[in-house]
PDB file of C-alpha atoms in Angstrom:
ATOM      1  CA  UNK A   1      19.298 -24.210   5.824  1.00 92.00           C
ATOM      2  CA  UNK A   2      15.961 -22.540   6.603  1.00 96.00           C
ATOM      3  CA  UNK A   3      15.788 -18.872   7.590  1.00 97.00           C
ATOM      4  CA  UNK A   4      12.709 -16.934   8.651  1.00 98.00           C
ATOM      5  CA  UNK A   5      12.841 -13.138   8.982  1.00 98.00           C
ATOM      6  CA  UNK A   6       9.921 -11.551  10.838  1.00 98.00           C
ATOM      7  CA  UNK A   7       8.922  -8.039  11.846  1.00 96.00           C
ATOM      8  CA  UNK A   8       5.833  -6.226  13.075  1.00 95.00           C
ATOM      9  CA  UNK A   9       4.411  -2.714  12.817  1.00 89.00           C
ATOM     10  CA  UNK A  10       2.541  -1.532  15.897  1.00 90.00           C
ATOM     11  CA  UNK A  11      -0.310   0.900  15.194  1.00 83.00           C
ATOM     12  CA  UNK A  12      -1.885   2.126  18.402  1.00 80.00           C
ATOM     13  CA  UNK A  13      -5.671   2.094  18.222  1.00 78.00           C
ATOM     14  CA  UNK A  14      -5.618   0.435  14.788  1.00 79.00           C
ATOM     15  CA  UNK A  15      -4.837  -2.963  13.309  1.00 83.00           C
ATOM     16  CA  UNK A  16      -1.189  -3.998  13.496  1.00 89.00           C
ATOM     17  CA  UNK A  17       0.492  -6.348  11.040  1.00 91.00           C
ATOM     18  CA  UNK A  18       3.309  -8.897  10.793  1.00 95.00           C
ATOM     19  CA  UNK A  19       5.634  -9.328   7.837  1.00 94.00           C
ATOM     20  CA  UNK A  20       7.587 -12.536   7.214  1.00 96.00           C
ATOM     21  CA  UNK A  21       9.921 -13.806   4.532  1.00 95.00           C
ATOM     22  CA  UNK A  22      11.197 -17.399   4.416  1.00 96.00           C
ATOM     23  CA  UNK A  23      14.422 -18.487   2.707  1.00 96.00           C
ATOM     24  CA  UNK A  24      15.796 -21.949   1.988  1.00 94.00           C
ATOM     25  CA  UNK A  25      19.476 -22.080   1.128  1.00 92.00           C
ATOM     26  CA  UNK A  26      19.462 -18.364   0.426  1.00 91.00           C
ATOM     27  CA  UNK A  27      16.456 -18.335  -1.934  1.00 92.00           C
ATOM     28  CA  UNK A  28      13.112 -16.821  -0.970  1.00 93.00           C
ATOM     29  CA  UNK A  29      10.293 -19.360  -0.917  1.00 95.00           C
ATOM     30  CA  UNK A  30       7.583 -17.382   0.875  1.00 95.00           C
ATOM     31  CA  UNK A  31       6.471 -13.864   1.803  1.00 92.00           C
ATOM     32  CA  UNK A  32       3.387 -12.926   3.792  1.00 91.00           C
ATOM     33  CA  UNK A  33       1.597 -10.174   5.667  1.00 90.00           C
ATOM     34  CA  UNK A  34      -0.852 -11.083   8.417  1.00 92.00           C
ATOM     35  CA  UNK A  35      -2.787  -9.204  11.098  1.00 91.00           C
ATOM     36  CA  UNK A  36      -1.518  -9.319  14.673  1.00 93.00           C
ATOM     37  CA  UNK A  37      -4.152 -11.289  16.620  1.00 91.00           C
ATOM     38  CA  UNK A  38      -6.194  -9.739  19.436  1.00 87.00           C
ATOM     39  CA  UNK A  39      -5.415  -6.160  20.491  1.00 88.00           C
ATOM     40  CA  UNK A  40      -1.675  -5.644  21.087  1.00 92.00           C
ATOM     41  CA  UNK A  41      -0.819  -3.051  23.734  1.00 92.00           C
ATOM     42  CA  UNK A  42       2.765  -2.397  22.746  1.00 94.00           C
ATOM     43  CA  UNK A  43       5.388  -2.910  20.092  1.00 94.00           C
ATOM     44  CA  UNK A  44       6.794  -5.816  22.135  1.00 96.00           C
ATOM     45  CA  UNK A  45       3.427  -7.596  21.960  1.00 96.00           C
ATOM     46  CA  UNK A  46       3.553  -7.264  18.173  1.00 96.00           C
ATOM     47  CA  UNK A  47       7.140  -8.535  17.897  1.00 97.00           C
ATOM     48  CA  UNK A  48       6.299 -11.557  20.086  1.00 97.00           C
ATOM     49  CA  UNK A  49       3.365 -12.298  17.785  1.00 97.00           C
ATOM     50  CA  UNK A  50       5.710 -11.976  14.805  1.00 97.00           C
ATOM     51  CA  UNK A  51       8.113 -14.514  16.287  1.00 98.00           C
ATOM     52  CA  UNK A  52       5.226 -16.829  17.137  1.00 97.00           C
ATOM     53  CA  UNK A  53       3.999 -16.602  13.533  1.00 97.00           C
ATOM     54  CA  UNK A  54       7.549 -17.264  12.301  1.00 97.00           C
ATOM     55  CA  UNK A  55       7.594 -20.451  14.398  1.00 96.00           C
ATOM     56  CA  UNK A  56       4.330 -21.521  12.740  1.00 96.00           C
ATOM     57  CA  UNK A  57       5.850 -20.895   9.300  1.00 96.00           C
ATOM     58  CA  UNK A  58       8.886 -22.935  10.324  1.00 95.00           C
ATOM     59  CA  UNK A  59       6.622 -25.884  11.055  1.00 93.00           C
ATOM     60  CA  UNK A  60       4.996 -25.487   7.645  1.00 94.00           C
ATOM     61  CA  UNK A  61       8.102 -25.045   5.521  1.00 94.00           C
ATOM     62  CA  UNK A  62      10.640 -27.198   7.336  1.00 91.00           C
ATOM     63  CA  UNK A  63      11.605 -30.339   5.433  1.00 85.00           C
ATOM     64  CA  UNK A  64      13.953 -31.898   7.901  1.00 78.00           C
ATOM     65  CA  UNK A  65      16.251 -28.861   7.867  1.00 82.00           C
ATOM     66  CA  UNK A  66      19.070 -29.225  10.368  1.00 82.00           C
ATOM     67  CA  UNK A  67      19.955 -25.525  10.413  1.00 90.00           C
ATOM     68  CA  UNK A  68      16.958 -23.290  11.216  1.00 96.00           C
ATOM     69  CA  UNK A  69      17.205 -19.655  12.305  1.00 97.00           C
ATOM     70  CA  UNK A  70      14.426 -17.179  13.018  1.00 98.00           C
ATOM     71  CA  UNK A  71      15.437 -13.496  12.928  1.00 98.00           C
ATOM     72  CA  UNK A  72      13.795 -10.443  14.502  1.00 97.00           C
ATOM     73  CA  UNK A  73      14.971  -6.889  15.165  1.00 96.00           C
ATOM     74  CA  UNK A  74      13.721  -6.657  18.769  1.00 96.00           C
ATOM     75  CA  UNK A  75      16.400  -7.752  21.247  1.00 97.00           C
ATOM     76  CA  UNK A  76      13.822  -8.019  24.038  1.00 97.00           C
ATOM     77  CA  UNK A  77      11.502 -10.266  22.013  1.00 97.00           C
ATOM     78  CA  UNK A  78      14.380 -12.442  20.818  1.00 98.00           C
ATOM     79  CA  UNK A  79      15.613 -12.952  24.407  1.00 98.00           C
ATOM     80  CA  UNK A  80      12.155 -14.157  25.457  1.00 97.00           C
ATOM     81  CA  UNK A  81      12.043 -16.734  22.669  1.00 98.00           C
ATOM     82  CA  UNK A  82      15.611 -17.833  23.330  1.00 97.00           C
ATOM     83  CA  UNK A  83      14.543 -18.700  26.890  1.00 96.00           C
ATOM     84  CA  UNK A  84      11.571 -20.701  25.538  1.00 95.00           C
ATOM     85  CA  UNK A  85      13.650 -22.441  22.866  1.00 94.00           C
ATOM     86  CA  UNK A  86      13.426 -25.964  24.321  1.00 93.00           C
ATOM     87  CA  UNK A  87       9.646 -25.851  24.826  1.00 93.00           C
ATOM     88  CA  UNK A  88       9.136 -24.539  21.289  1.00 93.00           C
ATOM     89  CA  UNK A  89      11.344 -27.266  19.806  1.00 91.00           C
ATOM     90  CA  UNK A  90       9.328 -29.968  21.626  1.00 89.00           C
ATOM     91  CA  UNK A  91       6.146 -28.691  19.957  1.00 88.00           C
ATOM     92  CA  UNK A  92       7.836 -28.934  16.555  1.00 87.00           C
ATOM     93  CA  UNK A  93       8.815 -32.592  16.874  1.00 81.00           C
ATOM     94  CA  UNK A  94      12.305 -31.859  18.047  1.00 75.00           C
ATOM     95  CA  UNK A  95      13.369 -29.388  15.352  1.00 86.00           C
ATOM     96  CA  UNK A  96      16.414 -27.359  16.354  1.00 91.00           C
ATOM     97  CA  UNK A  97      15.691 -23.631  16.054  1.00 95.00           C
ATOM     98  CA  UNK A  98      17.944 -20.654  16.722  1.00 96.00           C
ATOM     99  CA  UNK A  99      16.440 -17.267  17.562  1.00 97.00           C
ATOM    100  CA  UNK A 100      18.698 -14.385  16.597  1.00 97.00           C
ATOM    101  CA  UNK A 101      18.633 -10.584  16.622  1.00 97.00           C
ATOM    102  CA  UNK A 102      19.285  -8.829  13.318  1.00 96.00           C
ATOM    103  CA  UNK A 103      19.296  -5.077  12.527  1.00 93.00           C
ATOM    104  CA  UNK A 104      16.385  -3.810  10.442  1.00 86.00           C
ATOM    105  CA  UNK A 105      18.850  -2.446   7.888  1.00 87.00           C
ATOM    106  CA  UNK A 106      19.877  -5.944   6.757  1.00 90.00           C
ATOM    107  CA  UNK A 107      18.315  -6.832   3.407  1.00 88.00           C
ATOM    108  CA  UNK A 108      16.017  -9.714   4.350  1.00 92.00           C
ATOM    109  CA  UNK A 109      14.921  -8.072   7.605  1.00 93.00           C
ATOM    110  CA  UNK A 110      14.178  -4.889   5.645  1.00 88.00           C
ATOM    111  CA  UNK A 111      11.894  -6.983   3.421  1.00 88.00           C
ATOM    112  CA  UNK A 112      10.035  -8.310   6.481  1.00 92.00           C
ATOM    113  CA  UNK A 113       9.731  -4.744   7.792  1.00 88.00           C
ATOM    114  CA  UNK A 114       8.319  -3.603   4.448  1.00 82.00           C
ATOM    115  CA  UNK A 115       5.837  -6.480   4.370  1.00 86.00           C
ATOM    116  CA  UNK A 116       4.577  -5.500   7.834  1.00 88.00           C
ATOM    117  CA  UNK A 117       3.709  -2.066   6.444  1.00 78.00           C
ATOM    118  CA  UNK A 118       2.113  -3.198   3.155  1.00 65.00           C
ATOM    119  CA  UNK A 119      -1.291  -3.763   4.571  1.00 61.00           C
ATOM    120  CA  UNK A 120      -3.953  -5.744   2.765  1.00 58.00           C
ATOM    121  CA  UNK A 121      -6.406  -3.421   1.042  1.00 54.00           C
ATOM    122  CA  UNK A 122      -9.982  -4.154   2.057  1.00 53.00           C
ATOM    123  CA  UNK A 123     -12.612  -2.907  -0.391  1.00 49.00           C
ATOM    124  CA  UNK A 124     -15.721  -3.832   1.604  1.00 47.00           C
ATOM    125  CA  UNK A 125     -18.304  -1.043   1.298  1.00 54.00           C
ATOM    126  CA  UNK A 126     -15.850   0.985  -0.805  1.00 61.00           C
ATOM    127  CA  UNK A 127     -16.696   1.840  -4.418  1.00 59.00           C
ATOM    128  CA  UNK A 128     -14.353   0.105  -6.841  1.00 71.00           C
ATOM    129  CA  UNK A 129     -13.921   0.243 -10.588  1.00 79.00           C
ATOM    130  CA  UNK A 130     -12.021  -1.825 -13.075  1.00 87.00           C
ATOM    131  CA  UNK A 131      -8.722  -0.281 -14.084  1.00 90.00           C
ATOM    132  CA  UNK A 132      -8.483   0.528 -17.800  1.00 92.00           C
ATOM    133  CA  UNK A 133      -5.228   0.968 -19.676  1.00 91.00           C
ATOM    134  CA  UNK A 134      -5.351   4.107 -21.809  1.00 92.00           C
ATOM    135  CA  UNK A 135      -2.312   3.230 -23.946  1.00 84.00           C
ATOM    136  CA  UNK A 136      -4.328   2.125 -26.967  1.00 81.00           C
ATOM    137  CA  UNK A 137      -7.728   3.552 -26.057  1.00 89.00           C
ATOM    138  CA  UNK A 138      -8.638   6.190 -28.611  1.00 92.00           C
ATOM    139  CA  UNK A 139     -11.980   6.793 -26.902  1.00 93.00           C
ATOM    140  CA  UNK A 140     -10.350   7.728 -23.587  1.00 94.00           C
ATOM    141  CA  UNK A 141      -7.624   9.848 -25.129  1.00 95.00           C
ATOM    142  CA  UNK A 142     -10.141  11.565 -27.418  1.00 94.00           C
ATOM    143  CA  UNK A 143     -12.431  12.407 -24.473  1.00 94.00           C
ATOM    144  CA  UNK A 144      -9.522  14.089 -22.724  1.00 95.00           C
ATOM    145  CA  UNK A 145      -8.165  15.824 -25.831  1.00 95.00           C
ATOM    146  CA  UNK A 146     -11.370  16.972 -27.531  1.00 94.00           C
ATOM    147  CA  UNK A 147     -14.088  17.014 -24.887  1.00 94.00           C
ATOM    148  CA  UNK A 148     -11.978  18.351 -22.052  1.00 94.00           C
ATOM    149  CA  UNK A 149     -12.932  15.638 -19.557  1.00 96.00           C
ATOM    150  CA  UNK A 150     -11.376  16.301 -16.166  1.00 97.00           C
ATOM    151  CA  UNK A 151      -8.422  14.232 -14.931  1.00 98.00           C
ATOM    152  CA  UNK A 152      -7.816  13.674 -11.216  1.00 98.00           C
ATOM    153  CA  UNK A 153      -4.643  12.315  -9.641  1.00 97.00           C
ATOM    154  CA  UNK A 154      -2.596  12.615  -6.461  1.00 96.00           C
ATOM    155  CA  UNK A 155       0.905  13.942  -6.081  1.00 94.00           C
ATOM    156  CA  UNK A 156       3.103  13.483  -3.024  1.00 93.00           C
ATOM    157  CA  UNK A 157       4.186  16.726  -1.334  1.00 95.00           C
ATOM    158  CA  UNK A 158       7.680  15.844  -0.175  1.00 94.00           C
ATOM    159  CA  UNK A 159       8.325  18.995   1.876  1.00 95.00           C
ATOM    160  CA  UNK A 160       5.204  18.429   3.998  1.00 94.00           C
ATOM    161  CA  UNK A 161       5.625  14.646   4.395  1.00 93.00           C
ATOM    162  CA  UNK A 162       7.320  13.151   7.465  1.00 91.00           C
ATOM    163  CA  UNK A 163       8.353   9.719   8.733  1.00 85.00           C
ATOM    164  CA  UNK A 164       4.906   9.352  10.289  1.00 84.00           C
ATOM    165  CA  UNK A 165       2.679  11.105   7.754  1.00 90.00           C
ATOM    166  CA  UNK A 166       2.419  11.424   3.986  1.00 92.00           C
ATOM    167  CA  UNK A 167       1.063  14.577   2.393  1.00 96.00           C
ATOM    168  CA  UNK A 168      -0.879  14.245  -0.863  1.00 96.00           C
ATOM    169  CA  UNK A 169      -1.990  16.999  -3.219  1.00 97.00           C
ATOM    170  CA  UNK A 170      -5.225  16.499  -5.170  1.00 98.00           C
ATOM    171  CA  UNK A 171      -4.736  17.759  -8.708  1.00 98.00           C
ATOM    172  CA  UNK A 172      -7.697  18.257 -11.036  1.00 98.00           C
ATOM    173  CA  UNK A 173      -7.031  19.381 -14.596  1.00 97.00           C
ATOM    174  CA  UNK A 174      -7.945  19.251 -18.233  1.00 97.00           C
ATOM    175  CA  UNK A 175      -5.457  18.667 -21.034  1.00 96.00           C
ATOM    176  CA  UNK A 176      -4.959  22.444 -21.230  1.00 95.00           C
ATOM    177  CA  UNK A 177      -4.637  23.589 -17.635  1.00 96.00           C
ATOM    178  CA  UNK A 178      -4.785  22.798 -13.930  1.00 97.00           C
ATOM    179  CA  UNK A 179      -8.176  23.688 -12.471  1.00 97.00           C
ATOM    180  CA  UNK A 180      -7.453  22.919  -8.822  1.00 97.00           C
ATOM    181  CA  UNK A 181      -4.327  21.918  -6.902  1.00 96.00           C
ATOM    182  CA  UNK A 182      -4.773  23.541  -3.490  1.00 96.00           C
ATOM    183  CA  UNK A 183      -6.356  20.660  -1.591  1.00 97.00           C
ATOM    184  CA  UNK A 184      -3.784  18.897   0.613  1.00 97.00           C
ATOM    185  CA  UNK A 185      -4.277  15.733   2.673  1.00 97.00           C
ATOM    186  CA  UNK A 186      -1.849  14.871   5.490  1.00 95.00           C
ATOM    187  CA  UNK A 187      -2.381  11.159   6.147  1.00 91.00           C
ATOM    188  CA  UNK A 188      -0.979   9.166   9.057  1.00 84.00           C
ATOM    189  CA  UNK A 189       0.981   6.135   7.890  1.00 77.00           C
ATOM    190  CA  UNK A 190      -0.158   2.690   8.984  1.00 63.00           C
ATOM    191  CA  UNK A 191      -3.520   1.086   9.697  1.00 58.00           C
ATOM    192  CA  UNK A 192      -5.397  -0.016   6.597  1.00 60.00           C
ATOM    193  CA  UNK A 193      -2.849   1.644   4.320  1.00 72.00           C
ATOM    194  CA  UNK A 194      -1.876   5.244   3.734  1.00 82.00           C
ATOM    195  CA  UNK A 195      -3.246   5.449   0.185  1.00 86.00           C
ATOM    196  CA  UNK A 196      -6.557   3.841   1.166  1.00 84.00           C
ATOM    197  CA  UNK A 197      -7.011   6.364   3.970  1.00 86.00           C
ATOM    198  CA  UNK A 198      -6.154   9.202   1.598  1.00 91.00           C
ATOM    199  CA  UNK A 199      -8.816   7.954  -0.825  1.00 91.00           C
ATOM    200  CA  UNK A 200     -11.353   7.839   2.014  1.00 89.00           C
ATOM    201  CA  UNK A 201     -10.591  11.430   3.012  1.00 93.00           C
ATOM    202  CA  UNK A 202     -10.868  12.673  -0.557  1.00 96.00           C
ATOM    203  CA  UNK A 203     -14.162  10.829  -1.144  1.00 94.00           C
ATOM    204  CA  UNK A 204     -15.564  12.544   1.948  1.00 94.00           C
ATOM    205  CA  UNK A 205     -14.394  15.919   0.653  1.00 95.00           C
ATOM    206  CA  UNK A 206     -15.862  15.343  -2.787  1.00 96.00           C
ATOM    207  CA  UNK A 207     -19.201  14.467  -1.173  1.00 94.00           C
ATOM    208  CA  UNK A 208     -19.353  17.787   0.677  1.00 96.00           C
ATOM    209  CA  UNK A 209     -21.647  20.299  -1.096  1.00 95.00           C
ATOM    210  CA  UNK A 210     -19.460  23.231  -0.010  1.00 96.00           C
ATOM    211  CA  UNK A 211     -16.330  21.620  -1.465  1.00 96.00           C
ATOM    212  CA  UNK A 212     -18.150  20.705  -4.652  1.00 96.00           C
ATOM    213  CA  UNK A 213     -19.456  24.253  -4.988  1.00 96.00           C
ATOM    214  CA  UNK A 214     -15.961  25.741  -4.677  1.00 96.00           C
ATOM    215  CA  UNK A 215     -14.613  23.272  -7.259  1.00 97.00           C
ATOM    216  CA  UNK A 216     -17.436  23.976  -9.683  1.00 96.00           C
ATOM    217  CA  UNK A 217     -16.604  27.684  -9.424  1.00 97.00           C
ATOM    218  CA  UNK A 218     -13.144  26.801 -10.746  1.00 97.00           C
ATOM    219  CA  UNK A 219     -14.632  24.959 -13.712  1.00 96.00           C
ATOM    220  CA  UNK A 220     -14.247  21.441 -12.310  1.00 97.00           C
ATOM    221  CA  UNK A 221     -16.614  18.793 -13.710  1.00 96.00           C
ATOM    222  CA  UNK A 222     -16.414  15.481 -11.833  1.00 96.00           C
ATOM    223  CA  UNK A 223     -19.088  13.722 -13.878  1.00 96.00           C
ATOM    224  CA  UNK A 224     -17.471  11.591 -16.619  1.00 96.00           C
ATOM    225  CA  UNK A 225     -14.032  12.392 -15.216  1.00 96.00           C
ATOM    226  CA  UNK A 226     -10.953  10.145 -15.126  1.00 97.00           C
ATOM    227  CA  UNK A 227      -9.004   9.134 -12.036  1.00 97.00           C
ATOM    228  CA  UNK A 228      -5.415   8.497 -13.128  1.00 97.00           C
ATOM    229  CA  UNK A 229      -3.434   5.945 -11.119  1.00 94.00           C
ATOM    230  CA  UNK A 230       0.134   7.139 -10.599  1.00 93.00           C
ATOM    231  CA  UNK A 231       2.996   5.752  -8.518  1.00 89.00           C
ATOM    232  CA  UNK A 232       1.512   7.574  -5.525  1.00 89.00           C
ATOM    233  CA  UNK A 233      -1.783   5.646  -5.772  1.00 89.00           C
ATOM    234  CA  UNK A 234      -0.694   2.332  -7.278  1.00 85.00           C
ATOM    235  CA  UNK A 235      -1.344   0.658  -3.917  1.00 79.00           C
ATOM    236  CA  UNK A 236      -5.099   1.197  -4.384  1.00 83.00           C
ATOM    237  CA  UNK A 237      -5.195  -1.659  -6.891  1.00 79.00           C
ATOM    238  CA  UNK A 238      -6.337  -5.073  -5.726  1.00 68.00           C
ATOM    239  CA  UNK A 239      -5.257  -8.367  -7.255  1.00 60.00           C
ATOM    240  CA  UNK A 240      -8.378  -8.717  -9.419  1.00 65.00           C
ATOM    241  CA  UNK A 241      -7.657  -5.448 -11.261  1.00 76.00           C
ATOM    242  CA  UNK A 242     -10.239  -3.555  -9.243  1.00 79.00           C
ATOM    243  CA  UNK A 243      -9.272  -0.229  -7.728  1.00 84.00           C
ATOM    244  CA  UNK A 244     -10.502   1.805  -4.815  1.00 84.00           C
ATOM    245  CA  UNK A 245     -11.531   5.201  -6.153  1.00 90.00           C
ATOM    246  CA  UNK A 246     -10.938   8.678  -4.763  1.00 93.00           C
ATOM    247  CA  UNK A 247     -14.272   9.734  -6.286  1.00 93.00           C
ATOM    248  CA  UNK A 248     -17.664   9.028  -4.694  1.00 91.00           C
ATOM    249  CA  UNK A 249     -19.777   6.442  -6.491  1.00 87.00           C
ATOM    250  CA  UNK A 250     -22.389   9.135  -7.156  1.00 90.00           C
ATOM    251  CA  UNK A 251     -20.184  10.499  -9.948  1.00 93.00           C
ATOM    252  CA  UNK A 252     -19.882   8.482 -13.153  1.00 93.00           C
ATOM    253  CA  UNK A 253     -16.144   8.151 -13.746  1.00 94.00           C
ATOM    254  CA  UNK A 254     -13.441   5.750 -14.928  1.00 94.00           C
ATOM    255  CA  UNK A 255     -10.078   4.741 -13.507  1.00 94.00           C
ATOM    256  CA  UNK A 256      -7.188   4.648 -15.944  1.00 95.00           C
ATOM    257  CA  UNK A 257      -3.493   3.816 -15.866  1.00 93.00           C
ATOM    258  CA  UNK A 258      -0.427   2.946 -17.863  1.00 92.00           C
ATOM    259  CA  UNK A 259       1.347  -0.159 -16.583  1.00 86.00           C
ATOM    260  CA  UNK A 260       4.811   1.197 -17.413  1.00 90.00           C
ATOM    261  CA  UNK A 261       4.867   5.008 -17.375  1.00 93.00           C
ATOM    262  CA  UNK A 262       2.437   6.098 -14.666  1.00 92.00           C
ATOM    263  CA  UNK A 263       3.199   9.809 -14.874  1.00 95.00           C
ATOM    264  CA  UNK A 264       0.476  12.383 -15.705  1.00 96.00           C
ATOM    265  CA  UNK A 265       2.820  13.722 -18.402  1.00 96.00           C
ATOM    266  CA  UNK A 266       2.595  10.396 -20.252  1.00 95.00           C
ATOM    267  CA  UNK A 267      -1.201  10.601 -20.363  1.00 96.00           C
ATOM    268  CA  UNK A 268      -1.190  14.217 -21.531  1.00 96.00           C
ATOM    269  CA  UNK A 269       1.401  13.487 -24.216  1.00 95.00           C
ATOM    270  CA  UNK A 270      -0.647  10.589 -25.592  1.00 94.00           C
ATOM    271  CA  UNK A 271      -3.893  12.598 -25.513  1.00 95.00           C
ATOM    272  CA  UNK A 272      -2.272  15.522 -27.324  1.00 94.00           C
ATOM    273  CA  UNK A 273      -2.138  13.490 -30.528  1.00 91.00           C
ATOM    274  CA  UNK A 274      -5.945  13.289 -30.572  1.00 89.00           C
ATOM    275  CA  UNK A 275      -6.704  17.009 -30.619  1.00 87.00           C
TER     276      UNK A 275
END
């Protein structure tokens, strides 16, 4: 039995994406996220593209399966493909395919929905740095503990976040105290990725002389600072351990993380031992 669950996220005026997960006999064998081709004008256009992509995946992964079902959470899109069932099967050498509606809340469809929102992170023309683990790095922890190097990270502001937007707070501190935490960024979800867009907005801010002047008045020093990856910014990492930074490339800085405990408190606790 082969099952393909597909979903799409329509982002008006921006790139839209398709998420698919493929199961054989109940076990996942494939997951993918791909851009909706051309310029979709509606959510229906995106869902039709998702079903079309699911048909392509069926042709790739089918190994003579007699029971094949493609699922989508748009009743209108599913009806269209049900009407075209015979023509589609002819193109796939006679494979028998069922097109079925499934609610987004069902587990495998929820995975497809999630994949359609986890957009690929493109780092072209964006400054990136290698992520460094601080767990056993005495030099990093000593800089923070003894030299007072600034630490930057983002926190999610739950009370200001909505289903359509995420609010981030930029926190800049030393080991002893918070220097600045009043800069908020309300970022629309979707497009190239919420965290990537947040990083872009913050880089613009930290390139503005007026913003820099107000931060310097608070004692902020961005040169030789550390950008801490937390759960809120983990999506900025790419597969080759490079990370999109929230700091402009004009400031010498490093990006640090802990693979297990990503909280700022973990970093501060470890640095405390090096005072």
